[in-house]
Coordinates of C-alpha atoms in Angstrom, one line a residue:
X255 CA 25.7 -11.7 -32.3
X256 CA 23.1 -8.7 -33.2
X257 CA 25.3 -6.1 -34.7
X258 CA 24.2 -2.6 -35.4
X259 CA 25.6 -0.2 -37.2
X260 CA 24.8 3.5 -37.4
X261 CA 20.7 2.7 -37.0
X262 CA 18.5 5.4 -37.8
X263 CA 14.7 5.2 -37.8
X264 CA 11.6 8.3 -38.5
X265 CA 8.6 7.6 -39.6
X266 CA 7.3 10.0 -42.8
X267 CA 7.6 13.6 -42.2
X268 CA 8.6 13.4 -38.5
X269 CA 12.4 14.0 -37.2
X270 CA 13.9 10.3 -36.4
X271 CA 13.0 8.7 -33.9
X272 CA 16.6 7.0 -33.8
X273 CA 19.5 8.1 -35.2
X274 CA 23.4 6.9 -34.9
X275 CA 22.8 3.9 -32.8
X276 CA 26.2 1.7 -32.7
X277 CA 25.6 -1.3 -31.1
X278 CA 27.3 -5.2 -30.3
X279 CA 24.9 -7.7 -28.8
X280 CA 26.7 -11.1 -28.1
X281 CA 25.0 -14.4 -28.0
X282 CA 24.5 -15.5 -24.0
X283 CA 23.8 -12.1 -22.6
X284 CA 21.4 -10.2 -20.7
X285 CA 21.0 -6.6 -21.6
X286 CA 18.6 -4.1 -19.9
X287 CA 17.1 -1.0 -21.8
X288 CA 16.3 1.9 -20.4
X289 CA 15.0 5.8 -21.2
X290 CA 12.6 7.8 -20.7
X291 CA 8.9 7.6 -22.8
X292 CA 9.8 8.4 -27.2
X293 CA 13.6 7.3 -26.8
X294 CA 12.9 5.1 -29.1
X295 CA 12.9 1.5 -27.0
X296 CA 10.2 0.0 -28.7
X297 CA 11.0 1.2 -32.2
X298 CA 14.6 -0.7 -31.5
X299 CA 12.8 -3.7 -30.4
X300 CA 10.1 -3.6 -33.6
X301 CA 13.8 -3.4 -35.6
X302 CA 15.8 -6.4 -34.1
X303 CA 12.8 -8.7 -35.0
X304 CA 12.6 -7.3 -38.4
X305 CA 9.1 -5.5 -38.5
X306 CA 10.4 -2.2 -39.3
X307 CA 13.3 -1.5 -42.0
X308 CA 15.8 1.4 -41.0
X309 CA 16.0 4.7 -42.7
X310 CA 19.7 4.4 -42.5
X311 CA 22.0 1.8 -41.2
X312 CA 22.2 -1.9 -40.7
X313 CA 21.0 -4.8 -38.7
X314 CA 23.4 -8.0 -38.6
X315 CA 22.0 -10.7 -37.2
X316 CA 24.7 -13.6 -36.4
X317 CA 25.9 -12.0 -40.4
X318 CA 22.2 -12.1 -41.6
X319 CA 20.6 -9.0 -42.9
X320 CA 16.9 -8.5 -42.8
X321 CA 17.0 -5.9 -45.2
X322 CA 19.0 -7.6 -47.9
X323 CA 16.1 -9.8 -48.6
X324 CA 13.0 -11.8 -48.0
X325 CA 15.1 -15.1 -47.2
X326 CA 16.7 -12.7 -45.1
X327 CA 14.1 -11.1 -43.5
X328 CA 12.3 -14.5 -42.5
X329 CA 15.7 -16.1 -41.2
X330 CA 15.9 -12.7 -38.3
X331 CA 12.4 -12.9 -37.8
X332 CA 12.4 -17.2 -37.2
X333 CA 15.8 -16.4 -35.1
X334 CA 14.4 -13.2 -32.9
X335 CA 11.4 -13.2 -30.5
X336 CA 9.7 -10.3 -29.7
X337 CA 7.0 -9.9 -26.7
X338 CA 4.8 -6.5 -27.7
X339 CA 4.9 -4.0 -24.9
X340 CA 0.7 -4.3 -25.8
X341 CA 0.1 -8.5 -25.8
X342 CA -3.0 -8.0 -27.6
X343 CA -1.3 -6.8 -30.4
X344 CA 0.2 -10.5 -31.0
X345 CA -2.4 -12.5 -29.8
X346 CA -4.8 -14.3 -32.9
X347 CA -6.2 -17.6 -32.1
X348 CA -9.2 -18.6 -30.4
X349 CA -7.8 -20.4 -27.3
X350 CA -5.2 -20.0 -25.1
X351 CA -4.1 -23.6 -26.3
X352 CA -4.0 -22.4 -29.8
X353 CA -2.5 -19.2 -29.2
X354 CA 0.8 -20.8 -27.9
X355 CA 0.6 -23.4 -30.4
X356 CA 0.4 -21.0 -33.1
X357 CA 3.9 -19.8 -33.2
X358 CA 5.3 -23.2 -33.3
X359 CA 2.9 -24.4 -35.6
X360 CA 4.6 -21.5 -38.1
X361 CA 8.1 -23.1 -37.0
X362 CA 7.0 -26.3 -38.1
X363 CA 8.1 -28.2 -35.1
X364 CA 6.6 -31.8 -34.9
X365 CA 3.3 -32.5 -33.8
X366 CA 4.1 -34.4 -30.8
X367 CA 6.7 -31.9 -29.8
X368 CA 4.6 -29.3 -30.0
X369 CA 1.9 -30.6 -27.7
X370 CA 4.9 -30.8 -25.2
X371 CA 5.9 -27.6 -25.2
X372 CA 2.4 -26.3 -25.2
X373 CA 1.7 -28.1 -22.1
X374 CA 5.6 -26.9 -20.7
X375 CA 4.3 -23.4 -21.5
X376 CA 1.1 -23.4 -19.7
X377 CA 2.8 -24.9 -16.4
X378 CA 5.6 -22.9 -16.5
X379 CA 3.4 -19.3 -17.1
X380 CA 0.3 -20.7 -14.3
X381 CA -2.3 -20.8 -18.0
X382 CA -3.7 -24.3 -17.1
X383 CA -7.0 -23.4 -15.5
X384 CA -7.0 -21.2 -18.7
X385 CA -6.1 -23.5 -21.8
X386 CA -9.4 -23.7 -23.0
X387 CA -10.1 -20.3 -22.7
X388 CA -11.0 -17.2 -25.0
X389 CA -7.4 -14.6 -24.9
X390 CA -10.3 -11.5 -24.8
X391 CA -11.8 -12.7 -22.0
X392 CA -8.7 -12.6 -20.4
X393 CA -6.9 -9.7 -17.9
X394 CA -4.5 -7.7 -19.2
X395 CA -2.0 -9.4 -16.8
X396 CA -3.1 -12.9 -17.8
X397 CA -2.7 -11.9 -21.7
X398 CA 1.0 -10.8 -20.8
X399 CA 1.9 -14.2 -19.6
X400 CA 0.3 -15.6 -22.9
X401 CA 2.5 -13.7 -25.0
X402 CA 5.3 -14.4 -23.0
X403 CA 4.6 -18.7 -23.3
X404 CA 3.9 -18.3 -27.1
X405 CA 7.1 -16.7 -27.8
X406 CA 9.1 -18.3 -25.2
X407 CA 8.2 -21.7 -25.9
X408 CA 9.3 -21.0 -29.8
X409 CA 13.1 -21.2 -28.2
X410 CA 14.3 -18.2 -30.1
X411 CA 18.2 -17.6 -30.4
X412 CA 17.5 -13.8 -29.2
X413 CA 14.5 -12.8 -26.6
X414 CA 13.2 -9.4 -26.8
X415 CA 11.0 -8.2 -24.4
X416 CA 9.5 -4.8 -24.2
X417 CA 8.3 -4.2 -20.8
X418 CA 6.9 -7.7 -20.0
X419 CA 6.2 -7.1 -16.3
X420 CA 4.3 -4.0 -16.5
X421 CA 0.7 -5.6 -16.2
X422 CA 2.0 -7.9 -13.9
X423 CA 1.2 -8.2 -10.2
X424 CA 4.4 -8.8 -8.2
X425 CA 3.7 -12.1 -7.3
X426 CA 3.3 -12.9 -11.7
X427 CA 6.3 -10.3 -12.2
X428 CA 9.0 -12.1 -10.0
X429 CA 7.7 -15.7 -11.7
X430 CA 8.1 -14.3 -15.0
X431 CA 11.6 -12.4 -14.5
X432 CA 12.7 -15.7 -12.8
X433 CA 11.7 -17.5 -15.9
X434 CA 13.7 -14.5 -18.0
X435 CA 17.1 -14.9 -15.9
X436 CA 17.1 -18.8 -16.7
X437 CA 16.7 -17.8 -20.2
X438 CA 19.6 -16.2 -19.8
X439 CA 21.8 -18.6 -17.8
X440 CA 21.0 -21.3 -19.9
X441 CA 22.9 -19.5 -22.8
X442 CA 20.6 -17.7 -24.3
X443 CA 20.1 -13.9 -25.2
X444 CA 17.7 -11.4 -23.8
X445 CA 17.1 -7.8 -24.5
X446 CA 15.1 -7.0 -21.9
X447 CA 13.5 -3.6 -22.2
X448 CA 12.0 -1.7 -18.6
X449 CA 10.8 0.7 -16.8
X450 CA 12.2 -0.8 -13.2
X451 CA 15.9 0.2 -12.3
X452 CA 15.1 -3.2 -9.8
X453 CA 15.0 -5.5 -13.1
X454 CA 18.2 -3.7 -14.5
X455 CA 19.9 -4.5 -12.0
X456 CA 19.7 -8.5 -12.9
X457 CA 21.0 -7.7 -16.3
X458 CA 24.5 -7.7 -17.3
X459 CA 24.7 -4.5 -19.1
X460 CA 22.4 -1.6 -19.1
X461 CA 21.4 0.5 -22.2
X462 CA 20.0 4.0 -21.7
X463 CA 18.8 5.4 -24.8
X464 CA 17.1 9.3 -25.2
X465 CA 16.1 10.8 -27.6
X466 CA 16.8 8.6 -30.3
X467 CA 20.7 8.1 -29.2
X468 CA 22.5 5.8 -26.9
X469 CA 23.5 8.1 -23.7
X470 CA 24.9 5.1 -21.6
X471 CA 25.8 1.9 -21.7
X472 CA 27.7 -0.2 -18.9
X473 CA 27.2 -2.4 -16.2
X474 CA 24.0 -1.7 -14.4
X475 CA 24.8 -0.5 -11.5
X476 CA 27.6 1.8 -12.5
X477 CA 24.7 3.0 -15.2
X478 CA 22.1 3.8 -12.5
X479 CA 24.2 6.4 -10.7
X480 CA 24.0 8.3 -13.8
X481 CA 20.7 7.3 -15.3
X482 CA 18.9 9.7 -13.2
X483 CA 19.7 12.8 -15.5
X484 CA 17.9 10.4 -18.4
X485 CA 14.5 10.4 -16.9
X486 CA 15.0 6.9 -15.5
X487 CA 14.9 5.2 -12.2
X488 CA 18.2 5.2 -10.0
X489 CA 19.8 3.0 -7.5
X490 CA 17.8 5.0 -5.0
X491 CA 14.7 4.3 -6.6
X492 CA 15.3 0.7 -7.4
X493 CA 15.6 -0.1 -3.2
X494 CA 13.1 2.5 -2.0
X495 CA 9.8 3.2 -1.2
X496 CA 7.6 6.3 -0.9
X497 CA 5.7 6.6 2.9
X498 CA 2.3 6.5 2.8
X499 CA 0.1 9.6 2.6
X500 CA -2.2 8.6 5.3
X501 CA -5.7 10.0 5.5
X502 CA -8.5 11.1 8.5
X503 CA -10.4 8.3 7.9
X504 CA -13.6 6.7 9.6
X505 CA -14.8 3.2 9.8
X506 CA -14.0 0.8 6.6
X507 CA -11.5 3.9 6.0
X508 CA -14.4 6.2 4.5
X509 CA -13.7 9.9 4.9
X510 CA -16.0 10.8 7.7
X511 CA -18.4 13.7 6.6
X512 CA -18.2 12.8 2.8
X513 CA -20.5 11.7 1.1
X514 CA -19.8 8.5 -1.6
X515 CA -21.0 9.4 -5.4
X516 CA -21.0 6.0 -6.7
X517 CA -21.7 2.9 -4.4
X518 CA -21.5 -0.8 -5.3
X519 CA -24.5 -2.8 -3.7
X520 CA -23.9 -6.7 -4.5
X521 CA -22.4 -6.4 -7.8
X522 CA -21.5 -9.3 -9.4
X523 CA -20.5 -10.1 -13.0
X524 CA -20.4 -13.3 -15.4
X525 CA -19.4 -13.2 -18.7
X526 CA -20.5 -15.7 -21.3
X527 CA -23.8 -16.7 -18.9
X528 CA -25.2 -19.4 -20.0
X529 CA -22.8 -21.1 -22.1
X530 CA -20.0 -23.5 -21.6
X531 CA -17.5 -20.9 -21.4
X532 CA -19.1 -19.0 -18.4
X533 CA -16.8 -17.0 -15.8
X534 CA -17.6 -15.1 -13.1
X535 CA -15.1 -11.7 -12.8
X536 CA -17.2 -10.4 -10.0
X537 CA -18.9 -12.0 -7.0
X538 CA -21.3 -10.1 -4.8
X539 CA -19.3 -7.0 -4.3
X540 CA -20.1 -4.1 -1.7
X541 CA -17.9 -0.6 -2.2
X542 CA -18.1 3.5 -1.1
X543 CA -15.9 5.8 -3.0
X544 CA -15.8 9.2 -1.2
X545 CA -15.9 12.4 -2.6
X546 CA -12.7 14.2 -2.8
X547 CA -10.8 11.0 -2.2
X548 CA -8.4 8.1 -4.1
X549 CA -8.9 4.5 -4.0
X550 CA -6.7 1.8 -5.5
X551 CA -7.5 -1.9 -6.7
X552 CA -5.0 -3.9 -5.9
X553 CA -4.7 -7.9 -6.1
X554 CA -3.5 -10.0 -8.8
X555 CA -3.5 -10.4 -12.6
X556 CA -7.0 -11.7 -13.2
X557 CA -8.8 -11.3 -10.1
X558 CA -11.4 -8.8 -11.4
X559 CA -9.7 -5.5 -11.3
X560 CA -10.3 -4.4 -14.8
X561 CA -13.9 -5.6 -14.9
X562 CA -14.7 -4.2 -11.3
X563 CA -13.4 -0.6 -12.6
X564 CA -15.2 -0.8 -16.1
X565 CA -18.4 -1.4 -14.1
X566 CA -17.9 1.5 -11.9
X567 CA -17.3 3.9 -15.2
X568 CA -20.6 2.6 -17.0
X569 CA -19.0 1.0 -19.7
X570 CA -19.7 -3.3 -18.3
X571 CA -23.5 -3.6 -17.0
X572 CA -23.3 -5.9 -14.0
X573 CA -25.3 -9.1 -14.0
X574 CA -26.6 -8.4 -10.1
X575 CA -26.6 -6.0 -8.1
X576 CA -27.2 -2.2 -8.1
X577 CA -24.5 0.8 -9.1
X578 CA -25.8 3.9 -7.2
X579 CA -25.0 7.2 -8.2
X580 CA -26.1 10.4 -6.4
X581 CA -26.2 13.8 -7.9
X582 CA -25.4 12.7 -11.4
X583 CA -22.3 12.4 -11.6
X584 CA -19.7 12.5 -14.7
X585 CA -17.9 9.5 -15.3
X586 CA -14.7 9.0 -17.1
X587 CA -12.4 5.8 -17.8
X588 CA -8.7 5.2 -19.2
X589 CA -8.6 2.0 -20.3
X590 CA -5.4 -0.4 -19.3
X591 CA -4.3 -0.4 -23.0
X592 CA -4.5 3.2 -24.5
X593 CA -4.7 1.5 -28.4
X594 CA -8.4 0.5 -27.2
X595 CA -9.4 4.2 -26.9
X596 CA -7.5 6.5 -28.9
X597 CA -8.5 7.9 -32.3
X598 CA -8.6 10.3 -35.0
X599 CA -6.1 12.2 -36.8
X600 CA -4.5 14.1 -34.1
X601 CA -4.3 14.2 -30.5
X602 CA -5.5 17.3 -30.5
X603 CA -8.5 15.6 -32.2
X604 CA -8.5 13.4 -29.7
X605 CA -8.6 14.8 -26.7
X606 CA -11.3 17.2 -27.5
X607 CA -14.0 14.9 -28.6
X608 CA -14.7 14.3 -24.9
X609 CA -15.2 17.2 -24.1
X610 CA -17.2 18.6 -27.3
X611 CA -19.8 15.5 -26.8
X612 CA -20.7 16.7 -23.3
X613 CA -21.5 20.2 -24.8
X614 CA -18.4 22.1 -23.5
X615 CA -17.8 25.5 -26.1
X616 CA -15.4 25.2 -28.7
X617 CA -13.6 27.8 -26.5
X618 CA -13.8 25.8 -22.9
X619 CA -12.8 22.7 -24.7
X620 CA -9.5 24.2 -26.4
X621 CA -8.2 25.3 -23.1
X622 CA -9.2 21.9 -21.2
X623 CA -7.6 19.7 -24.3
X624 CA -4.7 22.1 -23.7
X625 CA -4.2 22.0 -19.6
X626 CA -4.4 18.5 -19.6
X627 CA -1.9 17.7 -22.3
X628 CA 0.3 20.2 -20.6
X629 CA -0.8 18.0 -17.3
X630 CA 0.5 15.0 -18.1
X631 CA 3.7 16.1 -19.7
X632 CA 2.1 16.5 -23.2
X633 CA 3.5 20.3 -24.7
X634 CA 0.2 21.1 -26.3
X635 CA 2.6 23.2 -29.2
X636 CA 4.6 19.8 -29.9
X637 CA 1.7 16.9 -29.5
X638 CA -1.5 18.3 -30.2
X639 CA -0.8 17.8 -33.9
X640 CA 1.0 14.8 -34.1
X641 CA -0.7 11.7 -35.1
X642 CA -1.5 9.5 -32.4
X643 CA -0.3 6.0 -33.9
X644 CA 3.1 7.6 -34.2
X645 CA 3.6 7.9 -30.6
X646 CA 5.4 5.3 -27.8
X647 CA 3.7 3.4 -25.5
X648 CA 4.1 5.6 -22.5
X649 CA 3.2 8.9 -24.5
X650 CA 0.0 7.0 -26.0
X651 CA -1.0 5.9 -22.3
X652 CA -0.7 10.0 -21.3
X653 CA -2.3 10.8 -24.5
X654 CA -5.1 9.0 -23.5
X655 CA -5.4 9.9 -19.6
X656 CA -5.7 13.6 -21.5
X657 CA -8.8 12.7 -23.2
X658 CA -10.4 11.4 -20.2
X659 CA -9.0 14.2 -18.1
X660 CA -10.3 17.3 -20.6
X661 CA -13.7 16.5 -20.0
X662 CA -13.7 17.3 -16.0
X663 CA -15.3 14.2 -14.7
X664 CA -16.3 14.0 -11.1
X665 CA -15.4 10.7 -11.1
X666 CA -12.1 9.5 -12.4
X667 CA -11.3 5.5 -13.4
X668 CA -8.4 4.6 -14.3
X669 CA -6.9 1.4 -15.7
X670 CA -2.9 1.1 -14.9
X671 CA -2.1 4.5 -15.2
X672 CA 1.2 4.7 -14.9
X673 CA 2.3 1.4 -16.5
X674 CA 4.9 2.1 -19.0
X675 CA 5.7 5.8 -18.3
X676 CA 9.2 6.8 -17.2
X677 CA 9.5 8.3 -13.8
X678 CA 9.8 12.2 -14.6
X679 CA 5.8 11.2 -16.6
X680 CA 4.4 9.0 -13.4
X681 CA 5.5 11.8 -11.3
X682 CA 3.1 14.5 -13.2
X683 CA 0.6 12.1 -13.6
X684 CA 0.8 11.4 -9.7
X685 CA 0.6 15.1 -9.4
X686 CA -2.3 16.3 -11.5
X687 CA -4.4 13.5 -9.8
X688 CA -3.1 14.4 -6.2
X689 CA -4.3 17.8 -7.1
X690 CA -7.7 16.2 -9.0
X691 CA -8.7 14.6 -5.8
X692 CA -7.8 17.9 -3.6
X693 CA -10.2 19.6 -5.7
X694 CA -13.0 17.5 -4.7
X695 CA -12.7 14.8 -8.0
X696 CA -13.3 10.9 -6.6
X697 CA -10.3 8.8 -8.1
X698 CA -10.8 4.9 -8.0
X699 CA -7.6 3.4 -9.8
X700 CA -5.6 0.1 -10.4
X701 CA -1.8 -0.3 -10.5
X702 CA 0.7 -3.3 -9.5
X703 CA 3.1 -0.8 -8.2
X704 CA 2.9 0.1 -4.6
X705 CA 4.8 3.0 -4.5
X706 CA 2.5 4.8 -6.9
X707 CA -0.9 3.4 -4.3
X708 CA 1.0 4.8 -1.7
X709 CA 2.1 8.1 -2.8
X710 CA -1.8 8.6 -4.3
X711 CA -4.2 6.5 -2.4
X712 CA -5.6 7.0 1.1
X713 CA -8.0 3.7 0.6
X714 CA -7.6 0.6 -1.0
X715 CA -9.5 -2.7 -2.0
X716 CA -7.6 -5.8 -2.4
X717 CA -9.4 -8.5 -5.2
X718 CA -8.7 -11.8 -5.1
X719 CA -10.5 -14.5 -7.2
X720 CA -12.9 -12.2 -8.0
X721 CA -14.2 -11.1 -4.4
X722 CA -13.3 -8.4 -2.3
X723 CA -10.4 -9.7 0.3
X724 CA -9.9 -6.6 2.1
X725 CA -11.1 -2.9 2.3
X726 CA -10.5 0.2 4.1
X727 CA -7.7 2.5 4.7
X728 CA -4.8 2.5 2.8
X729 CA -2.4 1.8 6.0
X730 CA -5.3 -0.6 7.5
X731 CA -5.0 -2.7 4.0
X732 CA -1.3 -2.7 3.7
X733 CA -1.3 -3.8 7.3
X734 CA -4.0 -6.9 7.1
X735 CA -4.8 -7.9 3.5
X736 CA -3.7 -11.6 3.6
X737 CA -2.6 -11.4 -0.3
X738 CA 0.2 -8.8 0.3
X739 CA 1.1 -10.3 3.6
X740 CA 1.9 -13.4 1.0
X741 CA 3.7 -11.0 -1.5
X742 CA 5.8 -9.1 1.7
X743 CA 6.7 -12.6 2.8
X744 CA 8.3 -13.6 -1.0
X745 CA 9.9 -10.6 -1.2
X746 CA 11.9 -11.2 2.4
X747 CA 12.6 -14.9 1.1
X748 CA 14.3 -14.1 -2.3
X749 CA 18.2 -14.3 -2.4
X750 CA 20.0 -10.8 -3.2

């Protein structure tokens, strides 16, 4: 059992982060966490496995103490698992391979064991193709899954996983919570920390935390009617879907009349060329992005997305092919994991170095850095000073779409989005960009979650294996794309 007794957390010279948190986790169960972004989700999680020590309080786990000593402190650490809500902040070896077998070399376990389980782990989480493979040159859904097989094939006593299905396509997603729920009915424990009242709703018992406290704490679904005043999805949420916002659209759903500032002509992409490590992310790829409109990449983990969208923001030259921009315009990117952009001291800091480099005034610059924190749910009086590395995930991921959004861009990329963010944050972040593109800004964008491509897109492109499947209007893609006619057709076949 995980016992925890009055928890408190803050890091120096900021109010606590936790504070009073009573808590009884039994071996075989699965609990789901929930709260809005800063409730302190992850900071629990980083304290069960023993990476943080508590300002106040205690962590028992089955009667061991991590604080009580070092023996201590390794014991929690060998018997808890913990899956980052960012993989790449795990992930150290070379190879996939090695990456797996890293953990359980660290255990010990026997050599010929070991290459069992490493082989288990790479069927089990579809990492074959990839066992040879460099974890950078992998997508951010594809990392996921690595973490997931490292710390899953360690066998720990307790599973904690901070949003593992956030990067994940569904397809991925429902293979990796299936994996999670046998976890679970085979006896083990998982703490299972979301975003998704959907994925609750398999748990046992739901945990909604804010700000700092426990709030609720019940069966799921008796949780869910409540959860709503919390800043988290409800039962409503969890079954429905937004319409689409439909668009006038002409052929290959362009806006008629509008012309595209950046087109793709036969873009293709290889990374490592010329050695034995050589993939191709991107294979001959033809794309218009209208002014004044929103397009979303869809397809899943690995099939180009990330590399198709850092292409289009300037950041990844293509091998072949021509990028074609008319009138100039100003690009801008948000990158899938907001660690790999954020700096400086402050937010503040931050956000405005965007806009200082492209020779806004001091003056201009203050008020953008200010109406975009406020845009994204930011209250420049309470964030602009804080230190970035203090925040949570969800409040580093608006942090950074601030940064990106204070300089004005004409042309908007953005990596995942709203991955991570509680609803009450995806909803301002959904409409700033709604407004963005009403203004006459282009917004090309990737996200695994439908509702958010449906509510914000009028066109889409679908990747698979790194070539474009399907493109055109939103409806037109949802209607014919063979990969979510696949996905629509899993989704009728799973049980209740």
């Amino acid at each position: 059992m995980i016992h925890v007794s009055e928890l408190s957390f803050s890091f120096s010279g900021r109010p606590p982060v936790l504070s009073g948190i009573n808590l009884a986790i039994p071996r075989g169960i699965h609990v789901a966490v929930m709260g809005p972004n800063g409730s302190g989700k992850s900071t629990l999680a980083l304290l069960l496995k023993g990476l943080l020590f508590p300002s106040g309080g205690r962590i028992l786990v089955d009667g061991v103490d991590a604080v009580a000593g070092e023996a201590g402190r390794t014991e929690v650490m060998r018997r808890v698992g913990l899956v980052f809500q960012n993989p790449e902040n795990a992930i150290v070896a070379t190879t996939v391979e090695r990456e797996i077998a890293f953990g359980l070399e660290n255990l010990g376990v026997p050599g010929a064991e070991m290459h069992r389980r490493v082989d288990d782990a790479l069927r089990r989480f579809g990492l074959e193709e990839l066992r040879y493979a460099s974890p950078g040159r992998l997508s951010g859904g594809e990392k996921q899954r690595l973490a997931l097989a490292g710390v899953m094939s360690m066998r720990p006593d307790y599973l904690v996983l901070d949003e593992p299905t956030s990067l994940l396509d569904p397809e991925n997603g429902g293979h990796i919570l299936d994996l999670v729920r046998e976890a679970a009915a085979d006896g083990g424990t998982v703490i299972h920390i979301t975003q998704f009242a959907a994925e609750a709703l398999a748990a046992d018992r739901l945990i909604v935390l804010d700000r700092g406290a426990v709030v609720l704490d019940g069966s799921p679904r008796d949780v869910l009617r409540e959860a709503g005043a919390f800043g988290v999805e409800d039962l409503d949420d969890a079954a429905g879907t937004v319409p689409g916002r439909g668009a006038d659209t002409g052929p290959y759903g362009l806006l008629p009349d509008r012309e595209s500032p950046v087109v793709f002509r036969g873009i293709s992409c290889t990374y490592d060329r010329g050695t034995p490590f050589a993939h191709r992310a991107l294979e001959d790829a033809d794309a218009e992005f209208p002014r004044g409109s929103a397009t979303v990449l869809l397809g899943p983990s690995g099939s180009g997305k990330t590399t198709f969208l850092e292409i289009l923001a300037g950041i990844t030259p293509p091998t072949t092919g021509e990028v074609v921009l008319r009138d100039a315009p100003l690009r801008a990117m948000a990158f899938q994991f907001p660690e790999d952009q954020v700096f400086g001291d402050t937010v503040g800091e931050y956000a405005a170095f965007g806009p200082g480099n492209i020779g806004m005034t001091p003056e201009n610059a203050e008020r953008s850095v200010d109406d975009s924190l406020a845009a994204v749910g930011l209250d420049p009086a309470v964030y602009r000073n804080r230190d970035p590395f203090t925040l949570s995930g969800g409040e580093k991921r608006r942090a950074a779409l601030a940064g990106v959004l204070a300089m004005r861009p004409d042309v908007l990329v953005l990596d995942e989005p709203t991955a991570g963010l509680d609803r009450a944050a995806a909803d301002r972040v959904v409409q700033f960009l709604t407004s963005y593109t009403g203004s006459g800004g282009t917004l090309i964008f990737s996200t695994h979650d439908f509702r958010i491509a449906r509510r914000l897109a009028q066109r889409a492109v679908v990747l698979r294996n790194g070539r474009i499947e399907t493109v055109g209007s939103l409806e037109t893609v949802f209607g014919s794309s063979p990969w979510l006619k696949i996905i629509r057709n899993r989704r009728a076949a799973a049980p209740e």
